[in-house]
Amino acid sequence: MPEQRHFIRKMREELGVESGKKKIQPYLYAFVGKYDKMSLELLAEGTALSMVSNASWLFVRLRSKISSTTDKKNAHFYYLSRKLKEKFPQDILFLSFDVDTLVILCKDEESKNRVQSHFHSIEEEQSV
C-alpha cells in the first residue's frame, strides 16, 4: 500500500488538480464523467422544461424526485450538461447550472427547438 502522501499526489496528478487546491469536487466529476455510461435519456428523467419566448434560452429545472443533496444534483447536472453538449454540439452555445436549474443558450430558434423537442420526447416516454 503506498503512503498516503504518495497516493494523494498521484491522484492530484491524474485528476489535474493544482497543488494546494482544496476544492476538488469539479475535478472528480470530470474524471467520473470520462468513464460514465449513463444515457442522456436517463439523465434527463425528472426534469421540467420552461422557456422565454423569442429568446434562444432554455431553463431546465430538476424535479424533486431526484436526490435532494446538492452534491448529487451537481453531479447529475454535470453529466446531463455533458451529454447535451455531445448530442447537440452545433446547437448549444452556452450551458451552465445552479442548484436546481440548467441554463442553455442555443445558437438560434431552430437550435432551441431541437433541444426543447428532445426534452419533450423524454417527457412523453415517461408518461406512457
PDB file of C-alpha atoms in Angstrom:
ATOM      1  CA  MET A   1       0.000   0.000   0.000  1.00  0.00           C
ATOM      2  CA  PRO A   2       1.520   3.349  -0.970  1.00  0.00           C
ATOM      3  CA  GLU A   3       1.951   6.063   1.607  1.00  0.00           C
ATOM      4  CA  GLN A   4      -0.999   8.438   1.884  1.00  0.00           C
ATOM      5  CA  ARG A   5       1.047  11.426   0.640  1.00  0.00           C
ATOM      6  CA  HIS A   6       2.200   9.492  -2.412  1.00  0.00           C
ATOM      7  CA  PHE A   7      -1.366   8.366  -3.181  1.00  0.00           C
ATOM      8  CA  ILE A   8      -2.764  11.904  -2.818  1.00  0.00           C
ATOM      9  CA  ARG A   9      -0.027  13.334  -5.029  1.00  0.00           C
ATOM     10  CA  LYS A  10      -0.653  10.656  -7.674  1.00  0.00           C
ATOM     11  CA  MET A  11      -4.424  11.239  -7.632  1.00  0.00           C
ATOM     12  CA  ARG A  12      -3.960  15.010  -7.925  1.00  0.00           C
ATOM     13  CA  GLU A  13      -1.751  14.433 -10.960  1.00  0.00           C
ATOM     14  CA  GLU A  14      -4.299  12.054 -12.511  1.00  0.00           C
ATOM     15  CA  LEU A  15      -7.176  14.483 -11.944  1.00  0.00           C
ATOM     16  CA  GLY A  16      -5.183  17.558 -12.977  1.00  0.00           C
ATOM     17  CA  VAL A  17      -5.727  19.296  -9.617  1.00  0.00           C
ATOM     18  CA  GLU A  18      -3.401  22.215  -8.976  1.00  0.00           C
ATOM     19  CA  SER A  19      -1.106  21.986  -5.980  1.00  0.00           C
ATOM     20  CA  GLY A  20      -2.691  23.413  -2.835  1.00  0.00           C
ATOM     21  CA  LYS A  21      -6.205  23.443  -4.313  1.00  0.00           C
ATOM     22  CA  LYS A  22      -8.653  22.284  -1.647  1.00  0.00           C
ATOM     23  CA  LYS A  23     -11.941  22.097  -3.570  1.00  0.00           C
ATOM     24  CA  ILE A  24     -11.524  19.163  -5.942  1.00  0.00           C
ATOM     25  CA  GLN A  25     -15.179  18.176  -6.489  1.00  0.00           C
ATOM     26  CA  PRO A  26     -15.357  19.509 -10.102  1.00  0.00           C
ATOM     27  CA  TYR A  27     -12.221  17.527 -10.940  1.00  0.00           C
ATOM     28  CA  LEU A  28     -13.801  14.359  -9.559  1.00  0.00           C
ATOM     29  CA  TYR A  29     -16.964  14.945 -11.632  1.00  0.00           C
ATOM     30  CA  ALA A  30     -14.863  15.427 -14.753  1.00  0.00           C
ATOM     31  CA  PHE A  31     -12.905  12.252 -14.002  1.00  0.00           C
ATOM     32  CA  VAL A  32     -16.023  10.150 -13.425  1.00  0.00           C
ATOM     33  CA  GLY A  33     -17.675  11.733 -16.473  1.00  0.00           C
ATOM     34  CA  LYS A  34     -14.950  10.331 -18.725  1.00  0.00           C
ATOM     35  CA  TYR A  35     -15.941   6.793 -17.850  1.00  0.00           C
ATOM     36  CA  ASP A  36     -19.649   7.139 -17.095  1.00  0.00           C
ATOM     37  CA  LYS A  37     -22.065   5.155 -19.266  1.00  0.00           C
ATOM     38  CA  MET A  38     -25.314   6.954 -18.363  1.00  0.00           C
ATOM     39  CA  SER A  39     -27.506   7.874 -21.329  1.00  0.00           C
ATOM     40  CA  LEU A  40     -28.930  11.318 -21.972  1.00  0.00           C
ATOM     41  CA  GLU A  41     -32.441   9.918 -21.606  1.00  0.00           C
ATOM     42  CA  LEU A  42     -31.680   8.533 -18.142  1.00  0.00           C
ATOM     43  CA  LEU A  43     -30.054  11.794 -17.037  1.00  0.00           C
ATOM     44  CA  ALA A  44     -32.928  13.924 -18.333  1.00  0.00           C
ATOM     45  CA  GLU A  45     -35.585  11.982 -16.428  1.00  0.00           C
ATOM     46  CA  GLY A  46     -37.187  14.018 -13.674  1.00  0.00           C
ATOM     47  CA  THR A  47     -36.706  17.419 -15.300  1.00  0.00           C
ATOM     48  CA  ALA A  48     -39.175  20.139 -16.217  1.00  0.00           C
ATOM     49  CA  LEU A  49     -38.611  22.490 -19.123  1.00  0.00           C
ATOM     50  CA  SER A  50     -39.563  26.150 -19.395  1.00  0.00           C
ATOM     51  CA  MET A  51     -38.503  28.896 -21.777  1.00  0.00           C
ATOM     52  CA  VAL A  52     -38.682  32.577 -22.547  1.00  0.00           C
ATOM     53  CA  SER A  53     -40.444  33.234 -25.853  1.00  0.00           C
ATOM     54  CA  ASN A  54     -38.474  34.966 -28.630  1.00  0.00           C
ATOM     55  CA  ALA A  55     -35.195  34.080 -26.969  1.00  0.00           C
ATOM     56  CA  SER A  56     -32.750  31.266 -27.506  1.00  0.00           C
ATOM     57  CA  TRP A  57     -32.573  30.401 -23.813  1.00  0.00           C
ATOM     58  CA  LEU A  58     -33.926  27.229 -22.217  1.00  0.00           C
ATOM     59  CA  PHE A  59     -34.257  26.671 -18.485  1.00  0.00           C
ATOM     60  CA  VAL A  60     -34.457  23.066 -17.310  1.00  0.00           C
ATOM     61  CA  ARG A  61     -35.461  22.615 -13.692  1.00  0.00           C
ATOM     62  CA  LEU A  62     -34.797  19.431 -11.763  1.00  0.00           C
ATOM     63  CA  ARG A  63     -37.918  17.912 -10.267  1.00  0.00           C
ATOM     64  CA  SER A  64     -37.900  16.929  -6.611  1.00  0.00           C
ATOM     65  CA  LYS A  65     -37.748  13.179  -7.292  1.00  0.00           C
ATOM     66  CA  ILE A  66     -34.002  13.496  -7.877  1.00  0.00           C
ATOM     67  CA  SER A  67     -31.919  13.173  -4.722  1.00  0.00           C
ATOM     68  CA  SER A  68     -32.041  16.370  -2.705  1.00  0.00           C
ATOM     69  CA  THR A  69     -28.368  16.668  -1.732  1.00  0.00           C
ATOM     70  CA  THR A  70     -26.549  19.464  -3.524  1.00  0.00           C
ATOM     71  CA  ASP A  71     -23.584  17.244  -4.398  1.00  0.00           C
ATOM     72  CA  LYS A  72     -25.806  14.681  -6.114  1.00  0.00           C
ATOM     73  CA  LYS A  73     -27.705  17.392  -8.006  1.00  0.00           C
ATOM     74  CA  ASN A  74     -24.418  18.965  -9.126  1.00  0.00           C
ATOM     75  CA  ALA A  75     -23.136  15.591 -10.301  1.00  0.00           C
ATOM     76  CA  HIS A  76     -26.400  14.910 -12.114  1.00  0.00           C
ATOM     77  CA  PHE A  77     -26.351  18.302 -13.859  1.00  0.00           C
ATOM     78  CA  TYR A  78     -22.694  17.862 -14.735  1.00  0.00           C
ATOM     79  CA  TYR A  79     -23.449  14.582 -16.527  1.00  0.00           C
ATOM     80  CA  LEU A  80     -26.623  15.923 -18.130  1.00  0.00           C
ATOM     81  CA  SER A  81     -24.869  19.035 -19.455  1.00  0.00           C
ATOM     82  CA  ARG A  82     -22.011  16.928 -20.820  1.00  0.00           C
ATOM     83  CA  LYS A  83     -24.409  14.590 -22.639  1.00  0.00           C
ATOM     84  CA  LEU A  84     -26.409  17.510 -24.046  1.00  0.00           C
ATOM     85  CA  LYS A  85     -23.221  19.099 -25.402  1.00  0.00           C
ATOM     86  CA  GLU A  86     -22.311  15.766 -27.026  1.00  0.00           C
ATOM     87  CA  LYS A  87     -25.774  15.321 -28.571  1.00  0.00           C
ATOM     88  CA  PHE A  88     -26.206  18.958 -29.716  1.00  0.00           C
ATOM     89  CA  PRO A  89     -22.663  20.267 -30.380  1.00  0.00           C
ATOM     90  CA  GLN A  90     -23.763  22.699 -33.114  1.00  0.00           C
ATOM     91  CA  ASP A  91     -26.876  23.913 -31.287  1.00  0.00           C
ATOM     92  CA  ILE A  92     -25.684  24.753 -27.763  1.00  0.00           C
ATOM     93  CA  LEU A  93     -23.509  27.843 -27.347  1.00  0.00           C
ATOM     94  CA  PHE A  94     -23.508  28.031 -23.547  1.00  0.00           C
ATOM     95  CA  LEU A  95     -24.642  25.688 -20.824  1.00  0.00           C
ATOM     96  CA  SER A  96     -24.483  26.179 -17.073  1.00  0.00           C
ATOM     97  CA  PHE A  97     -26.351  25.145 -13.946  1.00  0.00           C
ATOM     98  CA  ASP A  98     -27.022  26.156 -10.378  1.00  0.00           C
ATOM     99  CA  VAL A  99     -28.623  24.244  -7.513  1.00  0.00           C
ATOM    100  CA  ASP A 100     -31.715  23.044  -9.417  1.00  0.00           C
ATOM    101  CA  THR A 101     -31.765  24.667 -12.876  1.00  0.00           C
ATOM    102  CA  LEU A 102     -29.837  24.002 -16.074  1.00  0.00           C
ATOM    103  CA  VAL A 103     -29.487  27.099 -18.298  1.00  0.00           C
ATOM    104  CA  ILE A 104     -28.931  26.593 -22.020  1.00  0.00           C
ATOM    105  CA  LEU A 105     -28.184  29.254 -24.628  1.00  0.00           C
ATOM    106  CA  CYS A 106     -28.870  27.905 -28.103  1.00  0.00           C
ATOM    107  CA  LYS A 107     -27.416  29.176 -31.369  1.00  0.00           C
ATOM    108  CA  ASP A 108     -30.801  30.218 -32.754  1.00  0.00           C
ATOM    109  CA  GLU A 109     -34.522  29.489 -32.553  1.00  0.00           C
ATOM    110  CA  GLU A 110     -34.175  26.330 -34.625  1.00  0.00           C
ATOM    111  CA  SER A 111     -31.457  25.021 -32.316  1.00  0.00           C
ATOM    112  CA  LYS A 112     -33.590  25.816 -29.289  1.00  0.00           C
ATOM    113  CA  ASN A 113     -36.495  23.898 -30.812  1.00  0.00           C
ATOM    114  CA  ARG A 114     -34.284  20.834 -31.404  1.00  0.00           C
ATOM    115  CA  VAL A 115     -33.089  20.755 -27.789  1.00  0.00           C
ATOM    116  CA  GLN A 116     -36.573  21.505 -26.476  1.00  0.00           C
ATOM    117  CA  SER A 117     -38.173  18.747 -28.570  1.00  0.00           C
ATOM    118  CA  HIS A 118     -35.658  16.278 -27.164  1.00  0.00           C
ATOM    119  CA  PHE A 119     -36.835  17.041 -23.620  1.00  0.00           C
ATOM    120  CA  HIS A 120     -40.470  16.868 -24.697  1.00  0.00           C
ATOM    121  CA  SER A 121     -39.914  13.439 -26.262  1.00  0.00           C
ATOM    122  CA  ILE A 122     -38.426  12.206 -22.968  1.00  0.00           C
ATOM    123  CA  GLU A 123     -41.424  13.575 -21.050  1.00  0.00           C
ATOM    124  CA  GLU A 124     -43.785  11.772 -23.449  1.00  0.00           C
ATOM    125  CA  GLU A 125     -41.905   8.487 -22.961  1.00  0.00           C
ATOM    126  CA  GLN A 126     -42.165   8.873 -19.169  1.00  0.00           C
ATOM    127  CA  SER A 127     -45.931   9.488 -19.279  1.00  0.00           C
ATOM    128  CA  VAL A 128     -46.667   6.385 -21.403  1.00  0.00           C
TER     129      VAL A 128
END
